[in-house]
XYZ file of C-alpha atoms in Angstrom:
389
model
C 92.154 38.481 -14.002
C 93.691 35.244 -12.596
C 94.301 35.455 -8.872
C 92.444 38.773 -8.510
C 89.834 39.269 -5.840
C 87.502 42.236 -5.190
C 87.217 43.785 -1.752
C 84.062 45.350 -0.295
C 85.466 48.815 -0.962
C 85.740 48.053 -4.668
C 89.514 47.729 -4.684
C 91.281 44.719 -6.141
C 94.175 42.692 -4.864
C 96.044 39.724 -6.262
C 95.607 36.547 -4.239
C 98.366 34.006 -4.958
C 97.101 30.740 -6.389
C 97.685 28.020 -3.800
C 95.852 24.953 -5.122
C 96.691 22.983 -8.229
C 93.118 23.067 -9.504
C 93.152 26.893 -9.569
C 96.255 27.285 -11.713
C 95.998 29.176 -14.961
C 95.655 26.990 -18.045
C 96.108 28.259 -21.581
C 97.391 27.179 -24.980
C 98.830 30.664 -25.468
C 102.355 31.190 -24.075
C 101.619 34.919 -23.794
C 99.095 34.139 -21.040
C 101.947 33.094 -18.728
C 104.480 35.387 -17.114
C 108.078 34.284 -17.219
C 108.703 32.376 -13.965
C 110.897 34.067 -11.398
C 110.964 31.319 -8.782
C 108.499 33.047 -6.490
C 105.395 31.449 -8.035
C 103.811 28.502 -6.238
C 104.407 26.284 -9.283
C 108.095 27.210 -9.579
C 109.355 28.122 -6.113
C 110.938 24.697 -5.613
C 112.528 24.575 -9.089
C 115.944 26.095 -9.970
C 114.509 28.418 -12.634
C 117.952 29.772 -13.518
C 118.891 26.298 -14.761
C 115.810 25.849 -16.947
C 115.531 29.411 -18.208
C 116.281 28.555 -21.853
C 112.943 26.735 -22.001
C 111.105 29.934 -21.015
C 112.345 31.891 -24.030
C 110.499 30.068 -26.805
C 113.599 29.812 -28.972
C 113.331 27.735 -32.110
C 114.176 24.078 -31.691
C 117.518 22.771 -32.847
C 116.732 20.399 -35.705
C 119.101 17.699 -34.456
C 118.593 18.171 -30.726
C 116.613 14.935 -30.265
C 115.858 11.816 -32.256
C 112.556 10.073 -31.450
C 111.877 6.480 -32.421
C 108.782 4.302 -31.912
C 109.198 0.527 -31.703
C 105.867 -0.319 -33.328
C 104.745 0.769 -36.774
C 105.432 4.432 -37.458
C 103.049 6.471 -35.339
C 100.796 8.846 -37.271
C 100.859 12.507 -36.328
C 98.168 14.881 -35.111
C 98.021 18.539 -36.043
C 96.839 21.146 -33.564
C 93.056 20.819 -33.330
C 92.946 17.211 -34.548
C 91.311 15.003 -31.890
C 92.345 13.408 -29.610
C 95.082 16.039 -29.367
C 93.754 18.510 -26.826
C 91.120 16.138 -25.438
C 93.118 15.692 -22.221
C 95.730 18.420 -22.391
C 95.702 22.113 -21.600
C 99.058 23.680 -20.650
C 99.380 24.925 -17.078
C 102.863 26.416 -17.304
C 104.986 28.353 -19.790
C 107.203 25.529 -21.129
C 104.212 23.273 -21.881
C 102.404 26.133 -23.655
C 105.506 26.856 -25.733
C 105.839 23.157 -26.597
C 102.180 23.108 -27.639
C 102.746 25.885 -30.158
C 106.150 24.659 -31.350
C 105.070 21.107 -32.206
C 102.950 21.204 -35.348
C 102.549 17.429 -35.580
C 102.275 15.398 -32.367
C 103.087 11.701 -32.455
C 100.016 9.545 -31.840
C 100.436 6.169 -30.130
C 97.274 4.040 -30.283
C 96.807 0.998 -28.050
C 94.107 -1.381 -29.291
C 93.114 -4.894 -28.234
C 95.555 -6.640 -25.913
C 99.243 -5.973 -26.524
C 101.730 -8.403 -24.996
C 104.788 -6.302 -25.822
C 105.147 -2.671 -24.785
C 105.301 0.153 -27.281
C 108.745 1.689 -26.709
C 109.340 5.349 -27.501
C 113.003 6.363 -27.298
C 114.056 9.995 -27.056
C 117.781 10.386 -27.654
C 119.300 13.800 -27.041
C 122.176 15.208 -29.097
C 122.388 18.688 -27.575
C 120.332 21.834 -28.023
C 116.761 22.919 -27.345
C 113.891 20.594 -28.249
C 110.104 20.392 -27.946
C 107.952 17.283 -28.096
C 104.260 16.421 -27.863
C 103.113 12.823 -27.637
C 99.508 11.626 -27.568
C 98.871 8.156 -26.114
C 95.368 6.803 -26.674
C 94.035 3.539 -25.276
C 90.912 2.464 -27.136
C 87.882 0.983 -25.282
C 88.762 -2.230 -23.384
C 92.340 -2.209 -24.675
C 95.270 -3.376 -22.555
C 98.856 -2.344 -23.092
C 102.005 -0.576 -21.971
C 103.879 2.395 -23.383
C 107.493 2.851 -22.279
C 109.202 6.222 -22.765
C 113.001 6.158 -22.549
C 115.134 9.310 -22.423
C 118.923 9.382 -22.821
C 121.719 11.608 -24.090
C 121.650 15.342 -23.545
C 119.210 18.088 -24.496
C 117.083 20.880 -23.092
C 113.632 19.399 -23.626
C 110.143 20.779 -23.002
C 107.837 17.793 -23.406
C 104.073 17.301 -23.352
C 102.581 13.834 -22.932
C 98.820 13.553 -23.363
C 97.060 10.361 -22.285
C 93.487 9.305 -23.066
C 92.205 6.067 -21.504
C 88.811 5.066 -22.927
C 86.066 3.089 -21.191
C 87.194 -0.225 -19.740
C 90.802 0.124 -20.921
C 93.893 -0.657 -18.847
C 96.962 1.364 -19.778
C 100.401 1.561 -18.225
C 102.731 4.441 -19.079
C 106.312 4.259 -17.793
C 108.690 7.162 -18.346
C 112.391 6.624 -17.613
C 114.753 9.595 -17.406
C 118.306 8.286 -17.796
C 119.810 11.466 -19.207
C 123.435 12.558 -19.284
C 124.601 14.704 -16.396
C 123.978 18.055 -18.140
C 120.477 17.436 -19.546
C 117.439 19.569 -18.654
C 113.989 17.980 -18.991
C 110.726 19.740 -18.145
C 107.699 17.545 -18.853
C 103.961 17.863 -18.384
C 101.940 14.643 -18.453
C 98.164 15.084 -18.502
C 95.653 12.254 -18.618
C 91.910 11.640 -18.616
C 90.594 8.250 -17.512
C 87.055 7.248 -18.476
C 84.471 4.828 -17.083
C 85.831 1.645 -15.451
C 89.284 2.306 -16.946
C 92.659 2.149 -15.216
C 95.853 4.122 -15.743
C 99.097 3.064 -14.128
C 101.669 5.825 -14.506
C 105.281 5.375 -13.378
C 108.010 8.036 -13.300
C 111.628 6.832 -12.950
C 114.279 9.568 -12.752
C 117.965 8.780 -12.371
C 119.918 10.969 -14.809
C 119.950 14.625 -15.809
C 120.946 17.929 -14.233
C 117.352 19.117 -13.774
C 114.422 16.773 -14.394
C 110.875 17.935 -13.643
C 108.090 15.522 -14.641
C 104.618 16.653 -13.532
C 101.767 14.141 -13.949
C 98.148 15.352 -13.843
C 95.355 12.755 -13.984
C 91.614 13.385 -14.164
C 89.444 10.444 -13.174
C 86.440 11.504 -15.220
C 84.448 8.291 -15.490
C 82.540 6.340 -12.877
C 84.667 3.516 -11.504
C 87.935 4.808 -12.998
C 91.244 4.190 -11.231
C 94.736 5.699 -11.199
C 97.931 4.169 -9.838
C 100.694 6.785 -9.816
C 104.151 5.613 -8.793
C 107.569 7.240 -8.825
C 111.194 6.330 -8.204
C 114.143 8.728 -8.104
C 117.797 8.581 -7.118
C 119.494 11.983 -6.939
C 123.265 12.408 -6.927
C 125.409 15.456 -6.169
C 124.148 18.542 -7.983
C 121.050 16.878 -9.413
C 117.524 18.275 -9.079
C 114.755 15.694 -9.563
C 111.165 16.903 -9.199
C 107.581 15.723 -9.633
C 104.416 17.686 -8.955
C 101.558 15.183 -9.000
C 97.883 16.099 -9.378
C 95.093 13.527 -9.054
C 91.569 14.839 -9.631
C 88.717 12.548 -8.602
C 85.901 13.906 -10.752
C 83.653 10.878 -11.293
C 81.887 8.711 -8.743
C 83.338 5.518 -7.253
C 86.860 6.378 -8.384
C 90.034 5.192 -6.673
C 93.625 6.365 -6.552
C 96.918 5.085 -5.195
C 99.931 7.429 -5.248
C 103.352 6.341 -3.991
C 106.659 8.030 -4.800
C 109.981 6.993 -3.269
C 113.394 8.598 -3.579
C 116.976 8.281 -2.418
C 119.542 11.081 -2.341
C 123.303 11.199 -1.920
C 126.034 13.788 -2.417
C 126.394 17.523 -1.902
C 123.608 19.488 -3.518
C 121.482 16.453 -4.371
C 117.873 17.573 -4.230
C 114.467 16.057 -4.801
C 111.067 17.741 -4.776
C 107.724 15.985 -4.570
C 104.424 17.840 -4.391
C 101.294 15.723 -4.322
C 97.867 17.302 -4.815
C 94.676 15.248 -4.596
C 91.314 16.873 -5.288
C 88.087 14.982 -4.580
C 85.395 16.883 -6.427
C 81.791 17.488 -5.362
C 80.455 14.639 -7.534
C 83.148 12.109 -6.613
C 81.011 10.149 -4.152
C 82.408 6.796 -3.067
C 86.007 7.855 -3.701
C 88.898 5.918 -2.187
C 92.235 7.721 -2.433
C 95.634 7.676 -0.762
C 98.945 9.376 -1.543
C 102.353 8.950 0.066
C 105.928 10.037 -0.430
C 108.984 8.472 1.204
C 112.573 9.743 0.944
C 115.842 8.315 2.185
C 118.706 10.810 2.627
C 121.970 8.882 2.465
C 124.646 11.567 2.944
C 125.165 15.050 4.295
C 124.432 17.877 1.866
C 121.386 16.237 0.271
C 117.859 17.598 0.706
C 114.382 16.254 -0.028
C 111.251 18.404 -0.049
C 107.885 16.698 0.278
C 104.517 18.481 0.273
C 101.271 16.454 0.263
C 97.976 18.295 -0.191
C 94.411 16.973 -0.028
C 91.171 18.791 -0.927
C 87.791 17.142 -0.325
C 84.599 18.722 -1.654
C 82.158 15.965 -0.703
C 81.626 14.112 2.551
C 80.335 10.925 0.915
C 83.608 9.052 0.338
C 85.040 5.694 1.319
C 88.395 7.066 2.386
C 91.144 9.591 1.704
C 94.531 10.200 3.214
C 98.086 11.287 2.671
C 101.488 10.761 4.244
C 105.048 11.948 3.888
C 108.308 10.920 5.519
C 111.934 11.889 4.951
C 114.836 10.612 6.981
C 118.164 8.864 7.197
C 118.875 5.203 7.749
C 117.041 3.489 10.542
C 119.842 2.772 13.006
C 117.888 -0.129 14.443
C 117.690 -1.793 11.028
C 121.431 -1.381 10.532
C 122.152 -2.689 14.050
C 119.893 -5.695 13.482
C 121.704 -6.651 10.270
C 125.195 -5.968 11.624
C 124.437 -7.991 14.775
C 123.928 -10.960 12.467
C 127.360 -10.633 10.928
C 126.486 -8.492 7.892
C 129.085 -5.755 7.229
C 127.844 -2.173 7.457
C 128.251 -1.434 3.740
C 126.249 -4.542 2.808
C 123.625 -3.727 5.434
C 123.198 -0.260 3.947
C 122.882 -1.748 0.475
C 120.166 -4.154 1.599
C 118.158 -1.440 3.351
C 118.180 0.940 0.373
C 117.530 -1.815 -2.130
C 114.558 -3.060 -0.142
C 113.251 0.497 0.187
C 113.321 1.256 -3.550
C 112.419 -2.087 -5.088
C 108.846 -1.745 -3.874
C 108.327 0.690 -6.758
C 110.402 -1.310 -9.247
C 108.309 -4.416 -8.676
C 105.111 -2.545 -9.554
C 106.251 -1.760 -13.100
C 105.435 -5.172 -14.532
C 108.191 -5.216 -17.202
C 110.761 -7.849 -16.131
C 113.604 -6.634 -18.367
C 113.191 -3.040 -17.244
C 112.888 -4.092 -13.606
C 116.213 -5.951 -13.841
C 117.802 -2.942 -15.526
C 116.605 -0.608 -12.783
C 117.813 -2.913 -9.998
C 121.249 -2.894 -11.651
C 121.148 0.915 -11.853
C 120.250 1.160 -8.167
C 123.142 -1.170 -7.335
C 125.542 1.127 -9.217
C 124.205 4.173 -7.411
C 124.557 2.382 -4.078
C 128.154 1.404 -4.806
C 128.993 5.025 -5.580
C 127.200 6.189 -2.430
C 128.960 3.711 -0.178
C 132.309 4.754 -1.651
C 131.391 8.401 -0.973
C 130.512 7.657 2.657
C 133.714 5.676 3.212
C 135.760 8.439 1.598
C 134.226 11.032 3.924
C 135.156 8.896 6.929
C 138.760 8.638 5.784
C 139.097 12.401 5.405
C 137.195 13.209 8.615
């Protein structure tokens, strides 16, 4: 029984699961209890706002439209490899999506691709399920860009397989309408001397929860996991990141940054790094930084690190959440820069560190423009509060 532990007197008690590696995994939705918000995996998520995705209702046929920019992607039935090679659901919505999607889209990256494969998910209202398998063949290089817009209640699985020597970048952009709900589970396995760069960008949506899980299985494999979020009033943007160093000589770099403004704006970041007993020579670091721009916004940041071998090169984690640095603002204002412009420069400089790591110039320009719009709205909010104060 998951979480059960025997005592010396023969009695049993349920020990809550605390580490990501110990969570229940199953393809069967019946193996999971309906979340109440007290579970370690759900206690930071507004379960009342995502409850429709716990019920397993049939999908609305027109809820989403999915398009792939390259040639039509073939589909994979349940049990057809590589579907299931890297994915095993660890929560109820991902298990339901596994059973609801008979044919998963299969994106194959071979050779060296100059242009990204673009997968667009356009929501038209209703409940939807999606499973996408992204496979990078040996020594391939390429980028897959996932773009989400419109409105829907979506439970999404993204399965990523990076073969020996391959270099794959997966960027997922959540630019939903204000009432959308998106619960996604991304799971990846990275093989020998391969690299996965995974980027999560969340701006739109009422509740967006994108949880990446990466297993560095092969010797010399590497993961670069980056995230960018900008939460407005009433929004909940969340990522629970898991990086498992399983093979030897692996390396990981995790950096998520977020900005928040407006009453009820909330972000959640949980970062779990596990360095396994055979992961000798590992070098790993994770960090989360949040900038709270107005009253009423809240960021939660929880880094966790487990090390099961002493023979590593390095491992660490860091987390920081705060408001503007008054000294930075004073420095800029002392040189004749108005306060509103000084604030804009500070936030822009804070967030563009992630944008510049994406490596897609058109998308980078688009995201800078989106940040500028968010900043303009935030500055107007701050100035309005001062007028009414």
